[in-house]
Amino acid sequence: MSREIPYKIYLEEKDMPKQWYNVRADMKNKPAPLLNPVTFQPMTFEELRPVFCDELVKQELDDTTPYIDIPQEILDFYKMYRPAPLVRAYCLEKKLDTPAKIYYKFEGNNTSGSHKLNSAIAQAYYAKNQGLKGVTTETGAGQWGTALAMACAYLELDCQVYMVKCSYEQKPFRREVMRTYGAKVTPSPSDTTEIGRKILAEHPGTSGSLGCAISEAVEAASKQEGYRYVLGSVLNQVLLHQTIIGLEAKAAMDQYDIVPDVIIGCAGGGSNLGGLISPFMGEKLRGERDYCFIAVEPASCPSLTRGRFAYDYCDTGMVCPLAKMYTLGSGFIPSASHSGGLRYHGMSPVLSQLYHDGLMEARSVEQTSVFAAAEQFARVEGILPAPESSHAIKVAIDEALRCRETGEEKTILFGLTGTGYFDMYAYEKFNDGKMTDTIPTDEDLAKGFAGLPHVPGAGA
Amino acid sequence: MSREIPYKIYLEEKDMPKQWYNVRADMKNKPAPLLNPVTFQPMTFEELRPVFCDELVKQELDDTTPYIDIPQEILDFYKMYRPAPLVRAYCLEKKLDTPAKIYYKFEGNNTSGSHKLNSAIAQAYYAKNQGLKGVTTETGAGQWGTALAMACAYLELDCQVYMVKCSYEQKPFRREVMRTYGAKVTPSPSDTTEIGRKILAEHPGTSGSLGCAISEAVEAASKQEGYRYVLGSVLNQVLLHQTIIGLEAKAAMDQYDIVPDVIIGCAGGGSNLGGLISPFMGEKLRGERDYCFIAVEPASCPSLTRGRFAYDYCDTGMVCPLAKMYTLGSGFIPSASHSGGLRYHGMSPVLSQLYHDGLMEARSVEQTSVFAAAEQFARVEGILPAPESSHAIKVAIDEALRCRETGEEKTILFGLTGTGYFDMYAYEKFNDGKMTDTIPTDEDLAKGFAGLPHVPGAGA
């Protein structure tokens, strides 16, 4: 018996997921293993231990266990800001005059302003539990750094964030949120690491890059007793933690017998999209039910729609393991779009494999159309979305408008990953009509592909 | 039978309040009427109609009807961001090692970032329903302007905001949020009004004041066919709309048989505090149950703790009606604290009367201690509070620490009115140890009191 659907569905505490779901367990074609960048052999537990906490290495390598218990301490933290609401976009539907039913899972209801906190608390917890003193990381747009700072403040763990210098200077408020949560924020490149000093010597006055900040954070972790490096996307472990998004969404929908036809998420490194779709993808992989999944990426950084499926470096500095993924090449430099969280050259190996196997679609969209969708959404639904999240909004609106044409009453679910409070400079540009789109040419892409490593025996 | 208390209590849609509660109906000593600033006679319905919508004038003058139906359209809008969660501050309790039970009603879960939206949508709705074209208002810190812009976007009503010029320049992101929601934002004083041009001529280069912005907004409304002026605090109508806060809080607590001993809220014009305490105050006024209410105001602007209970102008320009309230004098200029939302010289007439009758306590606190409390709260509870809201946090922590001394297991409820995303400049000052406190001297206050109008027959 289906009940009336409320505007927002909040799970009760007792119904909240107690385990993460590991979609790799149900994949016939497993994602390819990480490779040692020197030997080109699969990375072992022992090789990964100096970089990540032991428990996280286990999760990274485990592609057979379908459900993994969420430790009670993490469940307790989740209770502070979860369940995230599943919202029926009644007002947007009305505005679009569509027969489609639109739902979104809103992950911006916490101070970090995005879904990043779901994995930040898990990674910080395992570090704390292993008796470590602290963690290091990099941040670009700032969502991940903010989330990690919050998690570390809660667990009284030291947190050192290398923030890309141009962001450090352009987003002083993001920096201050991290400081308010007790994190030490260093503009990168800095003179606190060898690699930072080297880069500063070679490129005086550089405003930094994510690749450089990663290298500094990895070095900082390796040079301090009791520290590990943590990462906010791409990795299998991160997607695992983020499945809390999809598990909650599915539980909420199940309570009201709602079955989504189309599931949409923005995709940068893949943490949000992977987390949202995993439980639904599991049903599809097991042949229980079919869904249409759509990854939405920026036209300025189109790793799925225009990239190659190949082994590549995860960082520009080439110190991290190689991952097999859809990539534009670690040397590809996306134009300075306003969706910093989607400016990554590669894509999660799990999502890359699923896309390669035809289990998921992908679309790329231009940022001016994304901000137009964001503004339309904000005015009727009341939430000011992050530019990254607005990629999903854009395609959800496109799908709903198509339903208006065809008369189909599709049920659309999309992930609204976060809020745009710290992106008002971008909104200002849009409001002033000064925003432009930059799409890489085939020549631009060719340069990136030229830098792909040759991995013996790995095929193209 | 009492159940286990979850971290957050969300009312179900069916349990959400359908009426606002008018505490004036249960007050033996009614708040004194607004007076015409020329004749000193009580303002009539006809006198107020040119300024406010008809329905809002009725609400302003009605001190006998206890419950007023919330129109369905407003209930529908409330569903988009309400119910606001009632949160049990388990983590803060643990950190403080207190036997006290601490709850907070969190009103920051909407894009405007504060409780202001509760009244903004009501005022915009009545304007729309009366067939008006638009509304004008002023904003200082920006919460009210943002909330009104959101409400007007939803109802497709024109929204014109006069923003104090120094805020307009120092808080460009607040301005952009309003623009994103389609509002026209003008820095005040401006050359678009007579009073603005007059002030600019007299004080070239002035950075403006709330008093001036009010005068411009009132003039702009009066000069445009189909426009009315709206205000975000102080007025009886605003407190009425804000009772949704207290009604939801009480309904959630009742479901779990929780009875607060102490109820705490920050107080600027009184909109949040009045809304939070009204339903509880009603029980106290009717002799059904006793509660301790504490209004918390900044030491830099201590209208309740150091002000006079007298008739005074609501605005610096002296164009609005006179209200009987605790006031520092409309000419009193509070120091430039970081809680812009609490920098008002007067206090809601309803709250002023309740305080005068000994039904409510008041305390003043200094901003450095407020930010220290805010940071402590943020690190364990995960929410980054607005400086205004943090006044309540400070006193809630004080009360909880007192319980640790005495061993009392008091239940404390406070209002967490909003988030601090647009206040990071203030947090930066605090993080850098550069924040100071300014408390007015008795001489400063004497100057403000000297400007109080002499109202024939009003005493004092």
mmCIF file of C-alpha atoms in Angstrom, chain A residues 5-8 10 12-13 76 79-83 91 95 108-113 150 153-154 156 172-173 175-177 179-182 375 378-384 421-422 424-425 427-428 431-432, chain B residues 5-8 10 12-13 76 79-83 91 95 108-113 150 153-154 156 172-173 175-177 179-182 375 378-384 421-422 424-425 427-428 431-432:
data_model
loop_
_atom_site.group_PDB
_atom_site.id
_atom_site.type_symbol
_atom_site.label_atom_id
_atom_site.label_comp_id
_atom_site.label_asym_id
_atom_site.label_seq_id
_atom_site.Cartn_x
_atom_site.Cartn_y
_atom_site.Cartn_z
ATOM 1 C CA ILE A 5 4.733 11.039 -0.566
ATOM 2 C CA PRO A 6 5.931 13.824 1.754
ATOM 3 C CA TYR A 7 8.150 16.666 0.546
ATOM 4 C CA LYS A 8 11.049 15.217 2.447
ATOM 5 C CA TYR A 10 13.842 11.313 6.657
ATOM 6 C CA GLU A 12 14.274 7.138 11.424
ATOM 7 C CA GLU A 13 17.476 6.359 13.305
ATOM 8 C CA ASP A 76 27.320 7.975 16.072
ATOM 9 C CA LYS A 79 23.690 10.631 13.432
ATOM 10 C CA MET A 80 24.837 14.218 13.911
ATOM 11 C CA TYR A 81 24.039 15.172 10.332
ATOM 12 C CA ARG A 82 22.342 12.156 8.822
ATOM 13 C CA PRO A 83 19.962 10.891 7.617
ATOM 14 C CA CYS A 91 8.018 22.839 -6.879
ATOM 15 C CA LYS A 95 7.655 24.883 -12.672
ATOM 16 C CA GLY A 108 24.563 19.644 1.889
ATOM 17 C CA ASN A 109 22.943 19.642 5.342
ATOM 18 C CA ASN A 110 26.204 19.728 7.256
ATOM 19 C CA THR A 111 28.785 22.423 7.841
ATOM 20 C CA SER A 112 31.267 21.033 5.322
ATOM 21 C CA GLY A 113 28.451 21.666 2.864
ATOM 22 C CA MET A 150 35.480 18.730 10.915
ATOM 23 C CA ALA A 153 38.154 18.174 15.273
ATOM 24 C CA TYR A 154 35.537 15.712 16.491
ATOM 25 C CA GLU A 156 40.841 15.280 18.284
ATOM 26 C CA PRO A 172 39.786 32.814 2.285
ATOM 27 C CA PHE A 173 36.483 31.861 3.896
ATOM 28 C CA ARG A 175 40.337 28.441 4.670
ATOM 29 C CA GLU A 176 38.858 30.049 7.783
ATOM 30 C CA VAL A 177 36.246 27.326 8.213
ATOM 31 C CA ARG A 179 41.017 26.862 10.767
ATOM 32 C CA THR A 180 37.913 27.248 12.922
ATOM 33 C CA TYR A 181 37.830 23.454 13.089
ATOM 34 C CA GLY A 182 41.453 23.490 14.181
ATOM 35 C CA GLU A 375 19.457 29.352 -10.522
ATOM 36 C CA ALA A 378 17.347 27.605 -6.327
ATOM 37 C CA ARG A 379 14.419 29.908 -6.973
ATOM 38 C CA VAL A 380 11.777 27.206 -6.675
ATOM 39 C CA GLU A 381 13.375 24.619 -4.393
ATOM 40 C CA GLY A 382 15.009 27.097 -2.029
ATOM 41 C CA ILE A 383 18.428 25.433 -1.860
ATOM 42 C CA LEU A 384 21.456 27.218 -3.317
ATOM 43 C CA TYR A 421 27.720 29.334 -0.163
ATOM 44 C CA PHE A 422 31.413 29.528 -0.950
ATOM 45 C CA MET A 424 29.180 33.168 -4.834
ATOM 46 C CA TYR A 425 32.008 34.599 -6.884
ATOM 47 C CA TYR A 427 27.331 33.060 -9.245
ATOM 48 C CA GLU A 428 28.282 36.727 -9.457
ATOM 49 C CA ASN A 431 24.567 36.995 -12.713
ATOM 50 C CA ASP A 432 26.665 39.616 -14.476
ATOM 51 C CA ILE B 5 15.797 10.137 22.558
ATOM 52 C CA PRO B 6 17.308 10.275 19.035
ATOM 53 C CA TYR B 7 20.031 12.751 18.103
ATOM 54 C CA LYS B 8 17.567 14.662 16.009
ATOM 55 C CA TYR B 10 12.011 15.590 13.005
ATOM 56 C CA GLU B 12 6.351 14.141 10.513
ATOM 57 C CA GLU B 13 4.453 16.337 8.078
ATOM 58 C CA ASP B 76 3.446 24.227 1.447
ATOM 59 C CA LYS B 79 7.411 21.921 3.941
ATOM 60 C CA MET B 80 10.351 22.724 1.668
ATOM 61 C CA TYR B 81 12.671 23.410 4.604
ATOM 62 C CA ARG B 82 10.701 22.513 7.690
ATOM 63 C CA PRO B 83 10.359 20.814 10.086
ATOM 64 C CA CYS B 91 28.474 15.515 21.899
ATOM 65 C CA LYS B 95 32.559 17.471 26.070
ATOM 66 C CA GLY B 108 19.833 27.195 9.696
ATOM 67 C CA ASN B 109 18.789 24.339 7.396
ATOM 68 C CA ASN B 110 17.667 26.558 4.546
ATOM 69 C CA THR B 111 19.526 28.654 2.018
ATOM 70 C CA SER B 112 18.815 31.950 3.749
ATOM 71 C CA GLY B 113 20.746 30.364 6.613
ATOM 72 C CA MET B 150 14.010 33.618 -1.566
ATOM 73 C CA ALA B 153 11.470 34.348 -5.996
ATOM 74 C CA TYR B 154 9.157 31.502 -5.046
ATOM 75 C CA GLU B 156 7.307 35.651 -8.359
ATOM 76 C CA PRO B 172 29.474 40.834 -1.592
ATOM 77 C CA PHE B 173 28.486 37.170 -1.324
ATOM 78 C CA ARG B 175 24.500 40.449 -2.035
ATOM 79 C CA GLU B 176 25.030 37.819 -4.734
ATOM 80 C CA VAL B 177 22.767 35.292 -3.025
ATOM 81 C CA ARG B 179 20.676 38.642 -6.755
ATOM 82 C CA THR B 180 20.691 34.942 -7.562
ATOM 83 C CA TYR B 181 17.171 34.845 -6.157
ATOM 84 C CA GLY B 182 16.250 37.747 -8.412
ATOM 85 C CA GLU B 375 34.098 27.363 18.091
ATOM 86 C CA ALA B 378 31.246 23.774 16.049
ATOM 87 C CA ARG B 379 34.025 21.321 16.764
ATOM 88 C CA VAL B 380 31.837 18.812 18.591
ATOM 89 C CA GLU B 381 28.379 19.410 17.109
ATOM 90 C CA GLY B 382 29.541 19.943 13.538
ATOM 91 C CA ILE B 383 27.441 23.028 12.786
ATOM 92 C CA LEU B 384 29.160 26.347 12.167
ATOM 93 C CA TYR B 421 28.999 30.797 6.347
ATOM 94 C CA PHE B 422 28.913 34.497 5.557
ATOM 95 C CA MET B 424 34.031 33.957 8.181
ATOM 96 C CA TYR B 425 35.671 37.364 8.279
ATOM 97 C CA TYR B 427 35.845 34.032 12.601
ATOM 98 C CA GLU B 428 39.146 34.944 10.953
ATOM 99 C CA ASN B 431 41.150 32.833 14.965
ATOM 100 C CA ASP B 432 43.900 35.428 14.615
#
